[in-house]
Tab-separated table of C-alpha atoms in Angstrom:
chain	number	residue	atom	x	y	z
A	1	UNK	CA	-2.134	95.264	65.644
A	2	UNK	CA	-1.073	98.345	63.694
A	3	UNK	CA	-3.327	99.459	60.882
A	4	UNK	CA	-3.466	102.449	58.546
A	5	UNK	CA	-7.190	102.533	57.863
A	6	UNK	CA	-10.402	101.301	59.457
A	7	UNK	CA	-13.653	100.242	57.823
A	8	UNK	CA	-16.856	100.078	59.839
A	9	UNK	CA	-19.028	97.476	58.119
A	10	UNK	CA	-21.335	96.932	61.109
A	11	UNK	CA	-24.943	96.303	60.166
A	12	UNK	CA	-24.131	95.576	56.531
A	13	UNK	CA	-25.033	92.306	54.913
A	14	UNK	CA	-23.599	90.248	52.046
A	15	UNK	CA	-21.992	91.337	49.748
A	16	UNK	CA	-21.478	94.863	51.134
A	17	UNK	CA	-18.683	94.094	53.648
A	18	UNK	CA	-16.626	92.584	50.820
A	19	UNK	CA	-17.405	95.347	48.329
A	20	UNK	CA	-16.541	98.038	50.867
A	21	UNK	CA	-13.359	96.215	51.824
A	22	UNK	CA	-12.359	96.165	48.180
A	23	UNK	CA	-13.094	99.886	47.862
A	24	UNK	CA	-11.168	100.735	51.017
A	25	UNK	CA	-8.128	98.794	49.854
A	26	UNK	CA	-8.202	100.544	46.491
A	27	UNK	CA	-6.733	103.800	47.771
A	28	UNK	CA	-4.200	102.208	50.118
A	29	UNK	CA	-0.567	101.460	49.387
A	30	UNK	CA	0.865	97.981	49.082
A	31	UNK	CA	1.766	96.569	52.506
A	32	UNK	CA	-0.650	98.813	54.416
A	33	UNK	CA	-3.136	97.180	56.777
A	34	UNK	CA	-6.907	97.681	56.771
A	35	UNK	CA	-8.984	96.910	59.854
A	36	UNK	CA	-12.551	95.824	59.122
A	37	UNK	CA	-15.280	95.396	61.734
A	38	UNK	CA	-18.471	93.633	60.700
A	39	UNK	CA	-21.527	92.077	62.325
A	40	UNK	CA	-22.302	89.718	59.438
A	41	UNK	CA	-21.284	86.190	60.454
A	42	UNK	CA	-21.158	85.268	56.762
A	43	UNK	CA	-18.298	87.702	56.296
A	44	UNK	CA	-15.943	85.349	58.163
A	45	UNK	CA	-15.822	82.842	55.321
A	46	UNK	CA	-16.221	85.553	52.712
A	47	UNK	CA	-13.220	87.566	53.911
A	48	UNK	CA	-11.093	84.422	53.783
A	49	UNK	CA	-12.336	83.721	50.260
A	50	UNK	CA	-11.731	87.341	49.259
A	51	UNK	CA	-8.148	87.225	50.559
A	52	UNK	CA	-7.461	83.925	48.833
A	53	UNK	CA	-8.747	85.110	45.471
A	54	UNK	CA	-7.315	88.627	45.458
A	55	UNK	CA	-3.916	87.916	47.007
A	56	UNK	CA	-4.438	90.390	49.851
A	57	UNK	CA	-3.327	88.827	53.110
A	58	UNK	CA	-5.759	88.219	55.973
A	59	UNK	CA	-3.361	88.699	58.882
A	60	UNK	CA	-5.779	88.122	61.714
A	61	UNK	CA	-9.450	87.633	62.449
A	62	UNK	CA	-11.325	87.509	65.728
A	63	UNK	CA	-14.832	87.546	67.140
A	64	UNK	CA	-16.127	89.276	70.247
A	65	UNK	CA	-19.694	90.113	71.274
A	66	UNK	CA	-21.131	89.429	67.858
A	67	UNK	CA	-18.576	91.599	66.088
A	68	UNK	CA	-15.981	90.258	63.702
A	69	UNK	CA	-12.657	92.010	63.305
A	70	UNK	CA	-10.318	91.468	60.387
A	71	UNK	CA	-6.878	92.798	59.555
A	72	UNK	CA	-6.184	92.722	55.846
A	73	UNK	CA	-2.781	93.562	54.388
A	74	UNK	CA	-2.895	94.996	50.913
A	75	UNK	CA	-1.047	93.092	48.238
B	1	UNK	CA	-5.059	85.931	32.838
B	2	UNK	CA	-8.153	87.700	34.185
B	3	UNK	CA	-11.031	85.436	35.088
B	4	UNK	CA	-14.373	86.116	33.482
B	5	UNK	CA	-18.008	85.677	34.460
B	6	UNK	CA	-21.120	86.047	32.347
B	7	UNK	CA	-24.693	86.144	33.656
B	8	UNK	CA	-27.971	86.151	31.784
B	9	UNK	CA	-30.641	88.000	33.775
B	10	UNK	CA	-34.124	87.086	32.576
B	11	UNK	CA	-36.358	87.956	35.528
B	12	UNK	CA	-37.793	91.298	36.513
B	13	UNK	CA	-38.963	90.603	40.060
B	14	UNK	CA	-37.374	91.941	43.219
B	15	UNK	CA	-36.199	88.556	44.495
B	16	UNK	CA	-34.680	87.515	41.179
B	17	UNK	CA	-33.070	90.916	40.626
B	18	UNK	CA	-30.645	90.406	43.481
B	19	UNK	CA	-28.532	87.436	42.317
B	20	UNK	CA	-27.163	89.047	39.127
B	21	UNK	CA	-26.232	92.284	40.894
B	22	UNK	CA	-24.798	90.587	44.002
B	23	UNK	CA	-22.742	88.092	42.039
B	24	UNK	CA	-21.732	90.666	39.446
B	25	UNK	CA	-20.474	93.211	41.965
B	26	UNK	CA	-18.757	90.574	44.082
B	27	UNK	CA	-17.021	88.928	41.137
B	28	UNK	CA	-15.801	92.355	40.011
B	29	UNK	CA	-14.438	92.963	43.523
B	30	UNK	CA	-12.577	89.668	43.246
B	31	UNK	CA	-10.984	90.803	40.012
B	32	UNK	CA	-13.287	89.142	37.502
B	33	UNK	CA	-14.171	90.731	34.208
B	34	UNK	CA	-18.002	90.613	34.345
B	35	UNK	CA	-20.727	90.980	31.774
B	36	UNK	CA	-24.466	90.724	32.465
B	37	UNK	CA	-26.842	90.231	29.586
B	38	UNK	CA	-30.386	91.404	30.348
B	39	UNK	CA	-33.167	89.872	28.341
B	40	UNK	CA	-36.954	89.643	28.491
B	41	UNK	CA	-38.224	90.752	31.908
B	42	UNK	CA	-34.638	91.179	33.070
B	43	UNK	CA	-34.568	94.419	31.099
B	44	UNK	CA	-36.683	96.025	33.821
B	45	UNK	CA	-33.536	95.935	35.975
B	46	UNK	CA	-31.851	98.442	33.681
B	47	UNK	CA	-34.624	101.033	33.908
B	48	UNK	CA	-33.734	104.311	35.609
B	49	UNK	CA	-36.833	103.887	37.728
B	50	UNK	CA	-36.844	100.540	39.523
B	51	UNK	CA	-40.215	101.016	41.213
B	52	UNK	CA	-41.804	98.498	38.835
B	53	UNK	CA	-39.559	95.775	40.217
B	54	UNK	CA	-41.814	94.018	42.707
B	55	UNK	CA	-42.302	90.743	44.470
B	56	UNK	CA	-45.486	88.700	44.337
B	57	UNK	CA	-46.408	86.339	47.177
B	58	UNK	CA	-48.733	84.619	44.712
B	59	UNK	CA	-45.916	83.580	42.405
B	60	UNK	CA	-43.624	82.627	45.275
B	61	UNK	CA	-45.349	80.041	47.463
B	62	UNK	CA	-42.153	79.533	49.483
B	63	UNK	CA	-41.934	83.201	50.501
B	64	UNK	CA	-41.930	83.460	54.311
B	65	UNK	CA	-44.943	85.517	55.397
B	66	UNK	CA	-45.534	87.097	58.823
B	67	UNK	CA	-49.001	85.498	58.858
B	68	UNK	CA	-50.275	82.608	56.754
B	69	UNK	CA	-51.995	84.064	53.704
B	70	UNK	CA	-54.511	82.099	51.666
B	71	UNK	CA	-54.161	82.337	47.888
B	72	UNK	CA	-57.530	84.079	47.653
B	73	UNK	CA	-56.203	86.863	49.845
B	74	UNK	CA	-52.954	87.088	47.848
B	75	UNK	CA	-54.855	87.956	44.686
B	76	UNK	CA	-56.543	90.988	46.250
B	77	UNK	CA	-55.586	94.363	44.756
B	78	UNK	CA	-52.647	95.947	46.504
B	79	UNK	CA	-51.236	92.722	47.944
B	80	UNK	CA	-48.285	92.763	45.561
B	81	UNK	CA	-47.375	96.327	46.496
B	82	UNK	CA	-47.759	95.491	50.154
B	83	UNK	CA	-45.517	92.411	49.870
B	84	UNK	CA	-42.957	94.512	47.975
B	85	UNK	CA	-43.011	97.210	50.635
B	86	UNK	CA	-42.598	94.642	53.407
B	87	UNK	CA	-39.741	92.927	51.586
B	88	UNK	CA	-37.902	96.198	50.958
B	89	UNK	CA	-38.352	97.124	54.594
B	90	UNK	CA	-36.907	93.775	55.668
B	91	UNK	CA	-33.955	94.064	53.293
B	92	UNK	CA	-33.160	97.489	54.696
B	93	UNK	CA	-33.457	96.362	58.321
B	94	UNK	CA	-31.085	93.467	57.682
B	95	UNK	CA	-28.471	95.692	56.071
B	96	UNK	CA	-28.939	94.282	52.573
B	97	UNK	CA	-28.134	96.822	49.868
B	98	UNK	CA	-30.916	98.219	47.697
B	99	UNK	CA	-31.014	97.215	44.038
B	100	UNK	CA	-30.030	100.741	43.013
B	101	UNK	CA	-27.006	100.614	45.313
B	102	UNK	CA	-25.850	97.214	44.037
B	103	UNK	CA	-26.400	98.274	40.448
B	104	UNK	CA	-24.301	101.397	41.021
B	105	UNK	CA	-21.572	99.318	42.660
B	106	UNK	CA	-21.568	97.054	39.600
B	107	UNK	CA	-21.180	99.999	37.254
B	108	UNK	CA	-18.467	101.590	39.391
B	109	UNK	CA	-16.587	98.292	39.196
B	110	UNK	CA	-16.891	98.227	35.397
B	111	UNK	CA	-19.388	95.389	35.207
B	112	UNK	CA	-20.664	95.584	31.654
B	113	UNK	CA	-24.435	95.651	31.189
B	114	UNK	CA	-25.772	94.513	27.838
B	115	UNK	CA	-29.470	94.983	27.049
B	116	UNK	CA	-31.137	92.621	24.614
B	117	UNK	CA	-32.073	94.648	21.526
B	118	UNK	CA	-34.723	92.119	20.507
B	119	UNK	CA	-36.524	92.578	23.850
B	120	UNK	CA	-36.381	96.363	23.468
B	121	UNK	CA	-38.114	95.979	20.088
B	122	UNK	CA	-40.531	93.337	21.347
B	123	UNK	CA	-41.874	95.357	24.258
B	124	UNK	CA	-41.365	98.687	22.499
B	125	UNK	CA	-39.230	100.025	25.322
B	126	UNK	CA	-37.959	103.578	25.096
B	127	UNK	CA	-34.171	103.619	25.336
B	128	UNK	CA	-34.394	106.902	27.226
B	129	UNK	CA	-35.874	104.983	30.161
B	130	UNK	CA	-32.689	102.978	30.621
B	131	UNK	CA	-29.690	103.966	32.721
B	132	UNK	CA	-26.594	105.344	31.009
B	133	UNK	CA	-23.521	103.280	30.276
B	134	UNK	CA	-25.235	100.199	28.895
B	135	UNK	CA	-24.832	98.545	25.521
B	136	UNK	CA	-27.427	96.980	23.284
B	137	UNK	CA	-26.770	93.674	21.606
B	138	UNK	CA	-28.021	90.228	20.725
B	139	UNK	CA	-27.288	86.566	21.341
B	140	UNK	CA	-24.078	86.648	19.315
B	141	UNK	CA	-22.803	89.569	21.410
B	142	UNK	CA	-23.377	87.499	24.527
B	143	UNK	CA	-21.714	84.407	23.067
B	144	UNK	CA	-18.612	86.341	22.105
B	145	UNK	CA	-17.977	87.094	25.776
B	146	UNK	CA	-19.594	84.018	27.347
B	147	UNK	CA	-17.659	81.595	25.124
B	148	UNK	CA	-14.522	82.323	27.021
B	149	UNK	CA	-15.710	82.689	30.620
B	150	UNK	CA	-14.866	80.734	33.749
B	151	UNK	CA	-18.361	81.111	35.187
B	152	UNK	CA	-21.543	81.415	33.178
B	153	UNK	CA	-24.943	81.652	34.873
B	154	UNK	CA	-28.563	81.890	33.831
B	155	UNK	CA	-30.801	83.712	36.304
């Protein structure tokens, strides 16, 4: 998937992946896609909740080898 | 209409310092307008120097310990500092933010910190010891904001 920016949130625990996602989205333009990679299994539900509450769209999420990858489209 | 959250932070220990800052910063990231009112021991969390914020195994019987520790050992001098050091080490290893970091993230996200003026008077705190960007107020100040929130918590 195409993305304009990548956030490495590996090793970070709640709530840092969400806070850093929010910060990363802040200087992106509407419609741009942010890729986030995290190792916190709690971030799976949290990213969904973040998308739902902020209106940013979670386009895709996947898990491989203990790493979670998200593609978030800015509102 | 922007959602609002108010928290009252009354505790000054390391374990109880986390919930207000975690929830405050997260709610702000979700678009909430957040205010945290710090009162009694919670005021310690607004000090520039957070080294007084500790955890006591004695006061937290449920705290997981690497080895079982009888109460009579927990009361020995230095045990509180040791437990605090071990807890901070664990938090760091697990990628949990430090209190300073979370507090900064709150302030960057415009979470409003209100310090209880009565507590400042009661414990004769020096306002110079507190971080910048906070307000001082009383119960009515809190109510004005809390009265119209979607989430209101007491920690």
